[in-house]
Amino acid sequence: MKTLFTVLLAFGLVLSSGSARAWKPDATSKLELSVAQAILMANETDPTLTMWFESAYAYAVYPRVVKGGFIVGGAHGKGLIIQADRTVGKTTLSQLTVGAQLGGQAYAEYIMFKDQVAFEHFTRGNYEFGAQVSAVAITLGASADAAYDSGVAIFTLAKGGLMFEASVGGQKFSYTPK
């Protein structure tokens, strides 16, 4: 019953919102429903984020990234790539960090691609963000001051946990077309 309620809620809210250019999740796909919920949470937390979903050439959504560390750390998440109104592929995020760190956390990550060039660079495979790339934490109004860097903008939304971190690392992504 809880699953049915979640499916109906996510599907109904996505249909009623104008965000994400009318992308509708496949009600039989747990990952697509999780992505829809993550988009709704982001837009509810910061309504100005809607413009990013609507104006991006394409975007990746990782509804749940789990991160943990004790000196050496890592993170992993699965997501989808959405372009206009359709899911165009699946993607994974992996991260390895080294340095002073302790704890664990879960968060959602959103990667916006400004144009076809940035999107194609990502989808060629083995895409990486180095330590110098930063993400904007989603809070009310935070996305209003965000900007693309090399055609990409990254946002994160904390879901829980506690992590102390002063480490160096990067994120690596894979892409599988649908």
Short mmCIF file of C-alpha atoms in Angstrom, two decimals:
data_model
loop_
_atom_site.label_atom_id
_atom_site.label_comp_id
_atom_site.label_asym_id
_atom_site.label_seq_id
_atom_site.Cartn_x
_atom_site.Cartn_y
_atom_site.Cartn_z
CA MET A 1 0.00 0.00 0.00
CA LYS A 2 2.86 2.37 0.86
CA THR A 3 4.49 1.65 -2.51
CA LEU A 4 1.26 2.31 -4.37
CA PHE A 5 0.82 5.60 -2.51
CA THR A 6 4.40 6.61 -3.34
CA VAL A 7 3.90 5.74 -7.02
CA LEU A 8 0.65 7.68 -7.25
CA LEU A 9 2.03 10.67 -5.35
CA ALA A 10 5.20 10.91 -7.44
CA PHE A 11 3.36 10.44 -10.71
CA GLY A 12 0.63 12.93 -9.79
CA LEU A 13 3.03 15.61 -8.62
CA VAL A 14 5.20 15.31 -11.72
CA LEU A 15 2.16 15.52 -13.94
CA SER A 16 0.82 18.57 -12.11
CA SER A 17 4.13 20.44 -12.07
CA GLY A 18 5.40 22.27 -15.11
CA SER A 19 8.99 21.39 -14.31
CA ALA A 20 11.24 19.01 -16.15
CA ARG A 21 9.59 19.83 -19.47
CA ALA A 22 6.74 17.35 -19.02
CA TRP A 23 9.00 14.36 -18.37
CA LYS A 24 6.86 11.61 -16.93
CA PRO A 25 8.32 8.64 -15.09
CA ASP A 26 7.54 5.09 -16.09
CA ALA A 27 5.29 3.97 -13.24
CA THR A 28 6.75 0.46 -13.44
CA SER A 29 10.34 1.63 -12.91
CA LYS A 30 11.47 2.10 -9.32
CA LEU A 31 14.46 4.20 -10.47
CA GLU A 32 12.28 6.52 -12.59
CA LEU A 33 9.88 7.01 -9.68
CA SER A 34 12.81 7.76 -7.36
CA VAL A 35 14.14 10.31 -9.88
CA ALA A 36 10.69 11.94 -10.08
CA GLN A 37 10.57 12.22 -6.28
CA ALA A 38 14.09 13.71 -6.22
CA ILE A 39 13.10 16.34 -8.80
CA LEU A 40 10.02 17.23 -6.77
CA MET A 41 12.04 17.52 -3.55
CA ALA A 42 14.58 19.79 -5.24
CA ASN A 43 11.90 22.05 -6.71
CA GLU A 44 10.03 22.20 -3.38
CA THR A 45 13.23 23.08 -1.51
CA ASP A 46 14.20 25.77 -4.04
CA PRO A 47 11.45 26.74 -6.52
CA THR A 48 13.98 28.73 -8.60
CA LEU A 49 15.59 25.40 -9.49
CA THR A 50 12.66 24.76 -11.84
CA MET A 51 14.25 27.09 -14.39
CA TRP A 52 17.35 24.88 -14.46
CA PHE A 53 15.31 21.77 -15.27
CA GLU A 54 13.34 23.64 -17.92
CA SER A 55 16.26 25.35 -19.65
CA ALA A 56 18.95 22.65 -19.51
CA TYR A 57 19.69 20.80 -22.73
CA ALA A 58 19.62 17.61 -20.63
CA TYR A 59 20.17 16.67 -16.98
CA ALA A 60 21.24 13.74 -14.83
CA VAL A 61 19.49 12.94 -11.57
CA TYR A 62 20.95 10.62 -8.95
CA PRO A 63 18.10 10.29 -6.42
CA ARG A 64 20.24 8.61 -3.75
CA VAL A 65 24.00 8.85 -3.48
CA VAL A 66 25.44 7.14 -0.41
CA LYS A 67 28.78 8.38 0.88
CA GLY A 68 30.94 7.22 3.74
CA GLY A 69 34.47 7.46 4.93
CA PHE A 70 37.13 7.01 7.56
CA ILE A 71 40.39 8.45 6.16
CA VAL A 72 39.54 6.78 2.82
CA GLY A 73 36.02 7.35 1.59
CA GLY A 74 33.72 6.59 -1.26
CA ALA A 75 30.31 7.30 -2.71
CA HIS A 76 28.05 5.59 -5.20
CA GLY A 77 24.70 6.27 -6.82
CA LYS A 78 22.56 5.31 -9.80
CA GLY A 79 20.56 7.73 -11.87
CA LEU A 80 18.96 8.67 -15.15
CA ILE A 81 19.71 11.12 -17.93
CA ILE A 82 16.67 13.06 -19.10
CA GLN A 83 16.53 15.14 -22.26
CA ALA A 84 13.40 17.19 -22.91
CA ASP A 85 10.53 14.82 -22.12
CA ARG A 86 12.22 11.44 -22.28
CA THR A 87 14.70 9.25 -20.45
CA VAL A 88 17.71 8.80 -22.74
CA GLY A 89 19.95 6.66 -20.54
CA LYS A 90 21.13 5.35 -17.21
CA THR A 91 24.17 6.61 -15.35
CA THR A 92 26.24 5.73 -12.31
CA LEU A 93 28.32 7.95 -10.06
CA SER A 94 31.37 6.71 -8.18
CA GLN A 95 33.67 8.69 -5.93
CA LEU A 96 36.89 7.95 -4.08
CA THR A 97 38.35 10.40 -1.57
CA VAL A 98 41.42 10.44 0.66
CA GLY A 99 42.00 12.71 3.64
CA ALA A 100 40.50 13.67 6.96
CA GLN A 101 36.96 12.32 6.87
CA LEU A 102 34.60 10.50 9.17
CA GLY A 103 30.95 9.59 8.88
CA GLY A 104 28.33 8.88 6.29
CA GLN A 105 25.59 10.67 4.45
CA ALA A 106 23.02 10.32 1.72
CA TYR A 107 22.15 12.98 -0.81
CA ALA A 108 20.61 13.52 -4.23
CA GLU A 109 22.74 14.97 -7.01
CA TYR A 110 21.58 16.86 -10.09
CA ILE A 111 23.84 17.63 -13.06
CA MET A 112 22.56 20.15 -15.61
CA PHE A 113 24.03 20.23 -19.12
CA LYS A 114 23.82 23.65 -20.74
CA ASP A 115 24.10 22.50 -24.34
CA GLN A 116 24.67 19.57 -26.68
CA VAL A 117 28.46 19.90 -26.45
CA ALA A 118 28.50 19.49 -22.64
CA PHE A 119 25.98 16.64 -22.84
CA GLU A 120 27.93 14.75 -25.52
CA HIS A 121 31.14 15.19 -23.54
CA PHE A 122 29.43 13.46 -20.59
CA THR A 123 27.85 10.67 -22.64
CA ARG A 124 31.10 9.64 -24.36
CA GLY A 125 31.86 7.64 -21.21
CA ASN A 126 34.40 7.71 -18.40
CA TYR A 127 33.49 11.30 -17.54
CA GLU A 128 35.11 12.71 -14.40
CA PHE A 129 34.82 15.79 -12.21
CA GLY A 130 38.04 16.68 -10.46
CA ALA A 131 38.47 18.11 -7.00
CA GLN A 132 38.15 21.66 -8.31
CA VAL A 133 34.50 21.23 -9.38
CA SER A 134 32.02 22.36 -6.77
CA ALA A 135 28.33 21.71 -6.29
CA VAL A 136 25.66 24.12 -5.07
CA ALA A 137 23.81 22.82 -2.00
CA ILE A 138 20.09 23.21 -2.64
CA THR A 139 18.50 25.60 -0.18
CA LEU A 140 15.79 28.20 -0.73
CA GLY A 141 17.04 30.58 -3.43
CA ALA A 142 20.51 29.01 -3.75
CA SER A 143 20.12 28.18 -7.43
CA ALA A 144 19.41 31.80 -8.31
CA ASP A 145 23.13 32.60 -8.00
CA ALA A 146 24.40 29.37 -9.57
CA ALA A 147 26.11 29.35 -12.96
CA TYR A 148 27.34 26.85 -15.51
CA ASP A 149 31.03 25.96 -15.43
CA SER A 150 32.28 24.47 -18.71
CA GLY A 151 28.66 23.81 -19.69
CA VAL A 152 27.80 21.92 -16.49
CA ALA A 153 26.08 22.93 -13.23
CA ILE A 154 25.90 20.58 -10.24
CA PHE A 155 23.43 20.71 -7.37
CA THR A 156 23.10 18.49 -4.30
CA LEU A 157 20.30 18.01 -1.78
CA ALA A 158 21.19 16.45 1.57
CA LYS A 159 18.94 13.61 2.67
CA GLY A 160 20.56 12.64 5.95
CA GLY A 161 23.64 11.60 7.84
CA LEU A 162 26.62 13.45 9.19
CA MET A 163 30.04 13.68 7.64
CA PHE A 164 33.15 15.60 8.58
CA GLU A 165 35.33 15.90 5.53
CA ALA A 166 38.52 17.66 4.46
CA SER A 167 39.54 15.38 1.66
CA VAL A 168 40.59 15.33 -1.98
CA GLY A 169 38.97 13.22 -4.65
CA GLY A 170 36.75 13.33 -7.65
CA GLN A 171 33.62 11.85 -9.12
CA LYS A 172 33.57 9.46 -12.06
CA PHE A 173 30.48 8.75 -14.13
CA SER A 174 29.35 6.11 -16.56
CA TYR A 175 26.55 6.38 -19.11
CA THR A 176 24.49 3.69 -20.82
CA PRO A 177 22.05 4.83 -23.53
CA LYS A 178 18.48 3.60 -23.22
#
